[in-house]
C-alpha cells in the first residue's frame, strides 16, 4: 500500500546510528527512502559498543578504534577499582567515522542521502506527510518532499517528536560534553589505551559521571550533568589535567543533550514515528546509547515496512512495545541505580567499593557485552541485589 503519489515511501530525519540503520533496512526491502542528515556536528559520545553489535548488525571489526580490556572506577576519595573484562572486550568507535559508514551502507541499499536541516512537517491528507528542509547540497535552498511515513531520529531535542508527538516529547536529559584529544599509544602513569576510566566524583559531575575513553590514537574525555549551572568545560579541563592529557592536542570539542528516559509514546497514530535518542533510548546511569539506538532503528524499520504494506497505523506502536519488553527492566534498574548511587559522594564511594565484588563485575560485563542476563546466574543476581540493599542501608562492612 505504498503511495505512488508521494515522493518517497519514508523520510528518515537524522543519519546517526538509529536513523541510518532504519534507512538501510527499509531500503533493503525495496522501499523509497530519503535520509536527511545535518552533517555539521558529531554527537559527543564515549564511543563504547558491546561486541554483540558486530554480529547483530553486521559491523566490521575494522571500525573499532580500540578493544578495551578493563574499566577503572574512581571514587570521590580517589579509590581506584579495576574491573577486568574476561574473555571478551568493549569496542570503541569514533562517531566521525562510524556514522558516515552507516549512512554509506544505507545509500548502497538504495536510500537517497541528502545533507539537509529538517524544519517542519505537516499532513497534506491522511496518507501524505510533507517535510520541509533546508538542503545543503543545493546551497541552502528550502525544499519539500512528501512521504507516507516519517521517522524522526534527530536526537534528544527532536524537532520531529516535538511537532509529531508533542504531548510526549518532553523527557529528562543531561548535557554531555567531551573533547577528543591526541593520546599516547602506550600506557603511561595516568593513562592506558586499553582501559576505560569512569570518574564518580561530585566535583567532576554532581549527578552523573566523567570519563576517559581511549580511541586508539585519540581519546574521549567527557562529562555529563543535568545541572544547568554546571560548567562541563571546566570539569573536562580538570579531568584532562588529572589524566596527564592537559597538553595533548585537541582534535575537536562537542556537546549535546542526552535523554535519560524513554518517551511514553513514539508514534502519532497515523504516520510519524521516532527512534533512538529522539525516543529517549539511552540507558540511565551508564549513558550507553549506540547499541540501543541501532536496535531501535531496526525495530522501527520492521514496523514501518509492515505499515507500508498493510496501511495499518497500529503497526507503528510495535517498536516501543518490543523495545520495552526486551530492555525495559534494564532501564528501570539502571534508573534506580543512578537515583540511589549518584545522589552524593558518600554513596558514590560505596558504589565504587561495591565494584570490587566479583559477582558485580561478572554480571556487569555479562549484561553489557551480551545485552542479556544468563538465567543460570540467578544466584549471582540475588547476591548482587542483597549486597546493593546492604550498602544502601549501611549494613555492609564496606559502607563508608
XYZ file of N, CA, C and O in Angstrom, residues 157-332:
704
model
N 16.552 16.419 21.522
C 15.612 17.533 21.429
C 14.954 17.503 20.059
O 14.890 18.491 19.341
N 14.446 16.351 19.711
C 13.922 16.061 18.381
C 12.825 17.028 17.940
O 11.792 17.173 18.594
N 13.040 17.668 16.794
C 12.005 18.520 16.217
C 10.849 17.686 15.692
O 9.695 18.104 15.742
N 11.160 16.502 15.179
C 10.093 15.624 14.697
C 9.190 15.214 15.853
O 7.955 15.239 15.735
N 9.786 14.853 16.986
C 8.983 14.464 18.154
C 8.142 15.634 18.634
O 6.957 15.471 18.967
N 8.729 16.827 18.669
C 8.015 17.994 19.182
C 6.869 18.420 18.271
O 5.859 18.942 18.730
N 7.015 18.176 16.986
C 5.944 18.523 16.062
C 4.974 17.364 15.846
O 3.777 17.578 15.644
N 5.498 16.132 15.883
C 4.663 14.988 15.561
C 4.022 14.312 16.746
O 2.912 13.772 16.637
N 4.719 14.289 17.890
C 4.192 13.627 19.095
C 4.402 14.578 20.276
O 5.057 14.228 21.258
N 3.876 15.795 20.202
C 4.237 16.858 21.164
C 3.889 16.566 22.615
O 4.606 16.991 23.520
N 2.824 15.830 22.857
C 2.394 15.570 24.229
C 3.422 14.753 25.008
O 3.505 14.844 26.233
N 4.227 13.972 24.293
C 5.150 13.044 24.953
C 6.618 13.403 24.733
O 7.507 12.669 25.153
N 6.883 14.538 24.073
C 8.241 14.839 23.625
C 9.165 15.350 24.717
O 10.384 15.283 24.575
N 8.638 15.886 25.815
C 9.491 16.429 26.874
C 9.939 15.320 27.820
O 9.142 14.765 28.580
N 11.209 14.985 27.767
C 11.771 13.932 28.614
C 13.036 14.471 29.285
O 13.683 15.384 28.770
N 13.409 13.938 30.453
C 14.623 14.407 31.135
C 15.882 14.116 30.320
O 15.941 13.122 29.603
N 16.866 14.989 30.437
C 18.107 14.804 29.695
C 19.275 15.393 30.481
O 19.084 16.181 31.398
N 20.460 14.961 30.125
C 21.682 15.534 30.676
C 22.478 16.136 29.520
O 22.353 15.703 28.376
N 23.267 17.138 29.830
C 24.155 17.696 28.819
C 25.448 16.892 28.821
O 26.100 16.739 29.862
N 25.811 16.368 27.680
C 27.082 15.664 27.539
C 28.056 16.549 26.773
O 27.685 17.195 25.787
N 29.269 16.607 27.267
C 30.316 17.387 26.604
C 31.612 16.592 26.672
O 31.945 16.004 27.703
N 32.310 16.529 25.541
C 33.615 15.871 25.584
C 34.581 16.553 24.629
O 34.187 17.344 23.750
N 35.842 16.251 24.841
C 36.902 16.724 23.965
C 37.694 15.515 23.482
O 38.105 14.672 24.282
N 37.844 15.423 22.164
C 38.664 14.374 21.575
C 40.090 14.917 21.462
O 40.314 15.976 20.861
N 41.037 14.192 22.057
C 42.428 14.664 22.070
C 43.346 13.582 21.522
O 43.000 12.389 21.507
N 44.499 14.004 21.063
C 45.522 13.040 20.691
C 46.035 12.373 21.968
O 46.270 13.053 22.968
N 46.199 11.064 21.925
C 46.546 10.334 23.143
C 47.750 9.431 22.911
O 48.032 9.027 21.777
N 48.455 9.085 23.991
C 49.595 8.174 23.861
C 49.140 6.802 23.363
O 48.058 6.331 23.719
N 49.939 6.167 22.533
C 49.609 4.835 22.020
C 50.021 3.734 22.991
O 49.600 2.585 22.859
N 50.845 4.099 23.989
C 51.264 3.148 25.015
C 50.879 3.696 26.387
O 50.646 4.894 26.557
N 50.837 2.811 27.362
C 50.395 3.194 28.698
C 51.398 4.146 29.357
O 52.607 4.028 29.179
N 50.842 5.097 30.106
C 51.659 6.000 30.924
C 51.224 5.819 32.376
O 50.389 4.964 32.695
N 51.755 6.632 33.237
C 51.393 6.527 34.651
C 49.906 6.804 34.874
O 49.278 6.201 35.740
N 49.325 7.682 34.067
C 47.938 8.099 34.289
C 46.968 7.643 33.212
O 45.757 7.865 33.336
N 47.461 7.009 32.140
C 46.585 6.688 31.009
C 46.959 5.336 30.420
O 48.144 5.018 30.257
N 45.934 4.539 30.102
C 46.139 3.228 29.494
C 45.228 3.120 28.282
O 43.999 3.241 28.412
N 45.757 2.904 27.072
C 44.938 2.848 25.861
C 44.012 1.638 25.783
O 43.186 1.561 24.872
N 44.134 0.700 26.728
C 43.235 -0.462 26.756
C 42.320 -0.439 27.976
O 41.706 -1.446 28.317
N 42.190 0.712 28.625
C 41.365 0.805 29.836
C 40.485 2.053 29.789
O 40.955 3.159 29.531
N 39.198 1.839 30.046
C 38.283 2.966 30.223
C 38.356 3.440 31.667
O 38.538 2.620 32.583
N 38.202 4.729 31.882
C 38.131 5.267 33.240
C 36.798 5.976 33.426
O 36.390 6.786 32.587
N 36.124 5.644 34.531
C 34.849 6.261 34.868
C 35.005 6.929 36.227
O 35.285 6.262 37.227
N 34.824 8.239 36.256
C 35.080 9.033 37.456
C 33.762 9.379 38.142
O 32.957 10.129 37.592
N 33.576 8.814 39.334
C 32.379 9.104 40.137
C 32.750 10.094 41.235
O 32.957 9.722 42.394
N 32.863 11.337 40.858
C 33.233 12.388 41.801
C 32.316 13.589 41.603
O 32.177 14.080 40.471
N 31.731 14.056 42.693
C 30.809 15.177 42.610
C 31.430 16.426 42.026
O 30.753 17.218 41.373
N 32.716 16.621 42.244
C 33.364 17.826 41.714
C 33.478 17.775 40.190
O 33.553 18.815 39.532
N 33.512 16.551 39.623
C 33.577 16.414 38.170
C 32.192 16.342 37.543
O 31.983 16.799 36.423
N 31.241 15.730 38.271
C 29.844 15.715 37.839
C 28.971 15.519 39.068
O 29.091 14.499 39.749
N 28.103 16.464 39.376
C 27.301 16.378 40.598
C 26.183 15.344 40.552
O 25.646 14.981 41.588
N 25.846 14.850 39.349
C 24.705 13.941 39.245
C 24.894 12.837 38.208
O 24.004 12.023 37.984
N 26.071 12.776 37.569
C 26.311 11.739 36.563
C 27.734 11.239 36.752
O 28.120 10.907 37.858
N 28.534 11.195 35.720
C 29.930 10.790 35.872
C 30.772 11.456 34.795
O 30.256 12.061 33.844
N 32.070 11.337 34.932
C 33.012 11.809 33.926
C 33.781 10.607 33.402
O 33.832 9.562 34.057
N 34.390 10.755 32.220
C 35.030 9.577 31.627
C 36.285 9.942 30.845
O 36.456 11.061 30.368
N 37.140 8.937 30.715
C 38.267 8.957 29.791
C 38.212 7.644 29.031
O 38.464 6.579 29.591
N 37.863 7.710 27.748
C 37.695 6.511 26.924
C 38.701 6.536 25.777
O 38.664 7.438 24.934
N 39.608 5.554 25.719
C 40.594 5.505 24.631
C 39.951 5.171 23.288
O 39.018 4.355 23.218
N 40.460 5.805 22.228
C 40.026 5.528 20.854
C 41.243 5.258 19.981
O 41.389 5.840 18.911
N 42.130 4.407 20.445
C 43.340 4.167 19.676
C 44.317 5.313 19.847
O 44.847 5.531 20.925
N 44.552 6.068 18.774
C 45.498 7.186 18.832
C 44.878 8.444 19.435
O 45.558 9.456 19.591
N 43.588 8.394 19.753
C 42.921 9.533 20.382
C 42.158 9.050 21.615
O 42.124 7.860 21.912
N 41.557 9.990 22.312
C 40.773 9.646 23.499
C 39.633 10.631 23.656
O 39.759 11.820 23.301
N 38.523 10.145 24.182
C 37.377 10.988 24.514
C 37.425 11.278 26.008
O 37.430 10.360 26.832
N 37.455 12.561 26.357
C 37.438 12.981 27.757
C 36.186 13.807 27.946
O 36.036 14.881 27.357
N 35.236 13.291 28.749
C 33.949 13.965 28.805
C 33.253 13.871 30.131
O 33.727 13.247 31.087
N 32.081 14.486 30.167
C 31.297 14.556 31.384
C 29.837 14.775 31.014
O 29.524 15.295 29.940
N 28.946 14.372 31.907
C 27.526 14.630 31.706
C 26.919 15.189 32.979
O 27.367 14.866 34.090
N 25.908 16.042 32.851
C 25.203 16.575 34.012
C 23.910 17.234 33.564
O 23.826 17.806 32.475
N 22.897 17.147 34.431
C 21.627 17.820 34.172
C 21.583 19.185 34.859
O 20.625 19.931 34.678
N 22.611 19.534 35.639
C 22.638 20.808 36.358
C 22.948 21.944 35.378
O 24.002 21.950 34.725
N 22.076 22.918 35.304
C 22.225 23.992 34.329
C 23.387 24.928 34.650
O 23.959 25.546 33.756
N 23.741 25.050 35.932
C 24.831 25.955 36.296
C 26.173 25.230 36.380
O 27.173 25.801 36.829
N 26.222 23.990 35.928
C 27.439 23.195 35.969
C 28.294 23.507 34.732
O 27.786 23.548 33.608
N 29.596 23.716 34.922
C 30.496 24.001 33.808
C 31.173 22.712 33.346
O 32.136 22.240 33.957
N 30.648 22.139 32.266
C 31.218 20.911 31.728
C 32.632 21.145 31.200
O 33.512 20.291 31.343
N 32.873 22.309 30.612
C 34.193 22.593 30.063
C 35.254 22.672 31.169
O 36.369 22.171 31.006
N 34.901 23.282 32.293
C 35.842 23.353 33.418
C 36.120 21.956 33.961
O 37.256 21.634 34.329
N 35.076 21.132 34.019
C 35.238 19.769 34.529
C 36.152 18.947 33.631
O 37.040 18.235 34.105
N 35.954 19.063 32.318
C 36.799 18.327 31.382
C 38.241 18.826 31.456
O 39.187 18.033 31.398
N 38.414 20.116 31.614
C 39.767 20.663 31.750
C 40.468 20.081 32.977
O 41.659 19.718 32.923
N 39.734 19.958 34.088
C 40.309 19.380 35.301
C 40.650 17.914 35.091
O 41.706 17.433 35.518
N 39.753 17.182 34.419
C 39.991 15.760 34.189
C 41.171 15.549 33.246
O 41.952 14.601 33.425
N 41.312 16.397 32.258
C 42.472 16.300 31.372
C 43.764 16.475 32.165
O 44.754 15.764 31.934
N 43.750 17.407 33.105
C 44.940 17.639 33.919
C 45.244 16.433 34.793
O 46.390 15.986 34.883
N 44.190 15.887 35.436
C 44.372 14.720 36.303
C 44.921 13.532 35.518
O 45.756 12.764 36.014
N 44.472 13.397 34.259
C 44.852 12.250 33.441
C 46.155 12.462 32.687
O 46.564 11.596 31.901
N 46.796 13.604 32.900
C 48.045 13.874 32.219
C 47.873 14.187 30.744
O 48.818 14.068 29.960
N 46.667 14.611 30.343
C 46.375 14.900 28.943
C 46.052 16.374 28.720
O 45.487 16.743 27.692
N 46.412 17.210 29.692
C 46.085 18.633 29.571
C 46.830 19.306 28.430
O 46.347 20.284 27.839
N 48.008 18.803 28.087
C 48.778 19.397 26.997
C 48.631 18.636 25.682
O 49.269 18.986 24.682
N 47.796 17.601 25.679
C 47.579 16.840 24.446
C 46.814 17.696 23.445
O 45.864 18.382 23.813
N 47.211 17.680 22.177
C 46.497 18.476 21.163
C 45.020 18.083 21.090
O 44.684 16.895 21.111
N 44.153 19.079 21.033
C 42.715 18.835 20.950
C 42.299 18.694 19.489
O 42.602 19.555 18.662
N 41.604 17.615 19.194
C 41.146 17.358 17.828
C 39.814 18.043 17.567
O 39.609 18.694 16.550
N 38.869 17.903 18.510
C 37.573 18.575 18.379
C 36.871 18.581 19.727
O 37.211 17.814 20.634
N 35.881 19.485 19.847
C 35.068 19.603 21.047
C 33.597 19.498 20.652
O 33.193 20.110 19.657
N 32.789 18.773 21.454
C 31.386 18.562 21.099
C 30.507 18.527 22.344
O 30.934 18.046 23.407
N 29.304 19.032 22.199
C 28.339 18.991 23.293
C 26.935 18.813 22.757
O 26.605 19.310 21.680
N 26.097 18.098 23.506
C 24.713 17.872 23.082
C 23.925 17.268 24.239
O 24.498 16.659 25.147
N 22.594 17.417 24.231
C 21.775 16.772 25.262
C 21.642 15.269 25.018
O 21.575 14.821 23.871
N 21.609 14.513 26.100
C 21.436 13.067 26.041
C 20.192 12.706 26.857
O 20.115 13.049 28.039
N 19.208 12.039 26.267
C 17.978 11.710 27.005
C 18.220 10.656 28.071
O 19.104 9.803 27.933
N 17.444 10.702 29.130
C 17.619 9.778 30.235
C 16.393 8.914 30.503
O 16.360 8.174 31.476
N 15.369 8.995 29.642
C 14.165 8.209 29.874
C 13.409 8.042 28.565
O 13.216 9.016 27.833
N 12.972 6.815 28.231
C 12.210 6.620 27.001
C 10.886 7.390 27.026
O 10.232 7.488 28.061
N 10.521 7.944 25.872
C 9.216 8.575 25.742
C 8.112 7.544 25.990
O 8.279 6.362 25.702
N 6.989 8.002 26.507
C 5.871 7.099 26.787
C 5.132 6.682 25.519
O 4.405 5.688 25.528
N 5.311 7.450 24.468
C 4.730 7.072 23.179
C 5.673 7.537 22.079
O 6.207 8.647 22.145
N 5.854 6.695 21.039
C 6.802 7.001 19.984
C 6.140 7.332 18.650
O 6.837 7.709 17.701
N 4.826 7.188 18.541
C 4.164 7.427 17.258
C 2.948 8.321 17.457
O 2.488 8.528 18.579
N 2.436 8.861 16.349
C 1.279 9.752 16.424
C -0.021 9.057 16.031
O -1.061 9.703 15.935
N 0.054 7.742 15.789
C -1.149 7.001 15.429
C -1.542 7.124 13.967
O -2.579 6.592 13.558
N -0.696 7.782 13.152
C -1.031 7.969 11.734
C 0.144 7.595 10.819
O 0.019 6.669 10.039
N 1.258 8.322 10.932
C 2.362 8.019 10.037
C 3.701 8.540 10.496
O 4.676 8.508 9.753
N 3.758 9.032 11.736
C 5.005 9.578 12.284
C 5.488 8.693 13.426
O 4.700 8.295 14.293
N 6.792 8.415 13.427
C 7.413 7.571 14.442
C 8.763 8.179 14.790
O 9.402 8.825 13.958
N 9.207 8.014 16.041
C 10.534 8.483 16.440
C 11.369 7.313 16.922
O 10.842 6.269 17.324
N 12.694 7.500 16.898
C 13.601 6.389 17.179
C 14.901 6.903 17.784
O 15.261 8.080 17.638
N 15.630 6.022 18.468
C 16.933 6.376 19.021
C 16.832 7.420 20.118
O 15.924 7.386 20.956
N 17.758 8.382 20.120
C 17.737 9.444 21.122
C 16.424 10.209 21.087
O 15.945 10.700 22.115
N 15.831 10.357 19.925
C 14.561 11.072 19.797
C 13.453 10.375 20.578
O 12.517 11.015 21.053
N 13.581 9.063 20.748
C 12.621 8.289 21.532
C 13.067 8.138 22.982
O 12.323 7.601 23.809
N 14.276 8.598 23.292
C 14.778 8.552 24.664
C 15.475 7.267 25.045
O 15.625 6.981 26.234
N 15.954 6.486 24.060
C 16.520 5.180 24.404
C 18.032 5.253 24.654
O 18.833 4.653 23.950
N 18.402 5.991 25.678
C 19.765 5.981 26.206
C 19.682 5.453 27.630
O 18.838 5.886 28.413
N 20.527 4.496 27.957
C 20.434 3.836 29.254
C 20.763 4.796 30.388
O 21.797 5.473 30.354
N 19.900 4.878 31.413
C 20.230 5.662 32.605
C 21.496 5.121 33.258
O 21.892 3.984 33.028
N 22.114 5.924 34.071
C 23.321 5.550 34.832
C 24.551 5.416 33.940
O 25.587 6.010 34.203
N 24.456 4.615 32.868
C 25.628 4.395 32.022
C 25.714 5.386 30.871
O 26.810 5.701 30.398
N 24.566 5.885 30.400
C 24.567 6.784 29.251
C 24.811 6.070 27.938
O 25.003 6.707 26.895
N 24.779 4.736 27.952
C 25.026 3.979 26.726
C 23.886 4.177 25.732
O 22.715 4.051 26.083
N 24.239 4.453 24.473
C 23.181 4.732 23.518
C 23.310 4.097 22.153
O 22.308 3.867 21.473
N 24.524 3.778 21.690
C 24.700 3.325 20.313
C 23.958 2.012 20.048
O 23.204 1.896 19.071
N 24.179 1.011 20.910
C 23.502 -0.269 20.686
C 21.987 -0.097 20.710
O 21.273 -0.590 19.830
N 21.487 0.615 21.721
C 20.040 0.774 21.853
C 19.467 1.584 20.692
O 18.349 1.331 20.233
N 20.224 2.553 20.190
C 19.762 3.339 19.043
C 19.636 2.467 17.803
O 18.649 2.559 17.053
N 20.619 1.600 17.573
C 20.579 0.740 16.399
C 19.466 -0.298 16.507
O 18.774 -0.581 15.527
N 19.283 -0.836 17.705
C 18.169 -1.765 17.897
C 16.841 -1.066 17.657
O 15.947 -1.598 16.983
N 16.719 0.140 18.184
C 15.502 0.916 17.997
C 15.269 1.194 16.508
O 14.132 1.125 16.012
N 16.351 1.489 15.775
C 16.241 1.697 14.339
C 15.747 0.461 13.621
O 14.918 0.541 12.702
N 16.237 -0.700 14.024
C 15.793 -1.955 13.401
C 14.328 -2.237 13.707
O 13.558 -2.617 12.825
N 13.930 -2.045 14.965
C 12.530 -2.275 15.333
C 11.619 -1.302 14.589
O 10.515 -1.669 14.159
N 12.076 -0.066 14.432
C 11.295 0.927 13.701
C 11.175 0.537 12.235
O 10.110 0.688 11.620
N 12.270 0.049 11.661
C 12.241 -0.375 10.264
C 11.245 -1.507 10.061
O 10.470 -1.512 9.092
N 11.249 -2.474 10.957
C 10.298 -3.590 10.858
C 8.862 -3.087 10.888
O 8.006 -3.536 10.117
N 8.586 -2.151 11.796
C 7.233 -1.624 11.935
C 6.818 -0.827 10.703
O 5.679 -0.926 10.223
N 7.743 -0.007 10.192
C 7.430 0.822 9.032
C 7.189 -0.041 7.803
O 6.278 0.231 7.000
N 7.972 -1.086 7.633
C 7.761 -1.988 6.495
C 6.369 -2.619 6.560
O 5.678 -2.725 5.541
N 5.958 -3.024 7.754
C 4.612 -3.576 7.908
C 3.548 -2.515 7.624
O 2.539 -2.784 6.955
N 3.776 -1.308 8.113
C 2.841 -0.207 7.896
C 2.677 0.095 6.410
O 1.564 0.307 5.911
N 3.790 0.119 5.674
C 3.729 0.431 4.251
C 2.996 -0.643 3.458
O 2.334 -0.353 2.458
N 3.103 -1.872 3.894
C 2.454 -2.979 3.183
C 0.976 -3.081 3.535
O 0.125 -3.286 2.666
N 0.656 -2.929 4.825
C -0.719 -3.149 5.277
C -1.548 -1.878 5.361
O -2.775 -1.915 5.332
N -0.879 -0.727 5.527
C -1.593 0.520 5.726
C -2.142 0.696 7.123
O -2.843 1.669 7.404
N -1.827 -0.227 8.023
C -2.328 -0.173 9.395
C -1.383 0.636 10.280
O -0.260 0.218 10.560
N -1.858 1.809 10.725
C -1.031 2.675 11.561
C -0.709 2.036 12.910
O 0.263 2.426 13.562
N -1.498 1.061 13.327
C -1.249 0.379 14.605
C 0.106 -0.320 14.610
O 0.674 -0.580 15.674
N 0.646 -0.609 13.426
C 1.961 -1.262 13.345
C 3.050 -0.384 13.949
O 4.069 -0.889 14.443
N 2.846 0.925 13.926
C 3.871 1.847 14.419
C 3.967 1.867 15.942
O 4.890 2.482 16.492
N 3.062 1.214 16.623
C 3.133 1.109 18.078
C 4.097 0.007 18.512
O 4.534 -0.029 19.662
N 4.428 -0.895 17.589
C 5.218 -2.079 17.936
C 6.632 -1.775 18.423
O 7.107 -2.446 19.349
N 7.368 -0.813 17.836
C 8.761 -0.621 18.284
C 8.897 -0.366 19.769
O 9.757 -0.954 20.432
N 8.069 0.505 20.316
C 8.177 0.784 21.750
C 7.831 -0.441 22.578
O 8.516 -0.749 23.551
N 6.769 -1.136 22.198
C 6.367 -2.329 22.950
C 7.476 -3.371 22.941
O 7.794 -3.970 23.973
N 8.053 -3.591 21.783
C 9.096 -4.610 21.669
C 10.367 -4.187 22.401
O 11.011 -5.000 23.068
N 10.720 -2.899 22.281
C 11.930 -2.431 22.956
C 11.792 -2.540 24.468
O 12.704 -3.019 25.149
N 10.668 -2.093 24.994
C 10.480 -2.126 26.446
C 10.372 -3.560 26.960
O 10.786 -3.850 28.090
N 9.862 -4.453 26.154
C 9.823 -5.860 26.559
C 11.232 -6.425 26.656
O 11.552 -7.199 27.562
N 12.102 -6.012 25.729
C 13.479 -6.501 25.723
C 14.341 -5.839 26.793
O 15.150 -6.504 27.447
N 14.187 -4.522 26.987
C 15.130 -3.779 27.819
C 14.485 -2.864 28.848
O 15.200 -2.119 29.527
N 13.174 -2.891 28.968
C 12.509 -2.017 29.927
C 12.967 -2.247 31.355
O 13.185 -1.290 32.115
N 13.145 -3.500 31.743
C 13.587 -3.797 33.114
C 15.009 -3.299 33.351
O 15.330 -2.809 34.435
N 15.847 -3.437 32.333
C 17.224 -2.948 32.459
C 17.232 -1.441 32.658
O 17.933 -0.919 33.534
N 16.427 -0.718 31.870
C 16.369 0.731 32.002
C 15.811 1.131 33.368
O 16.272 2.091 33.983
N 14.827 0.400 33.837
C 14.252 0.678 35.161
C 15.306 0.488 36.252
O 15.460 1.342 37.135
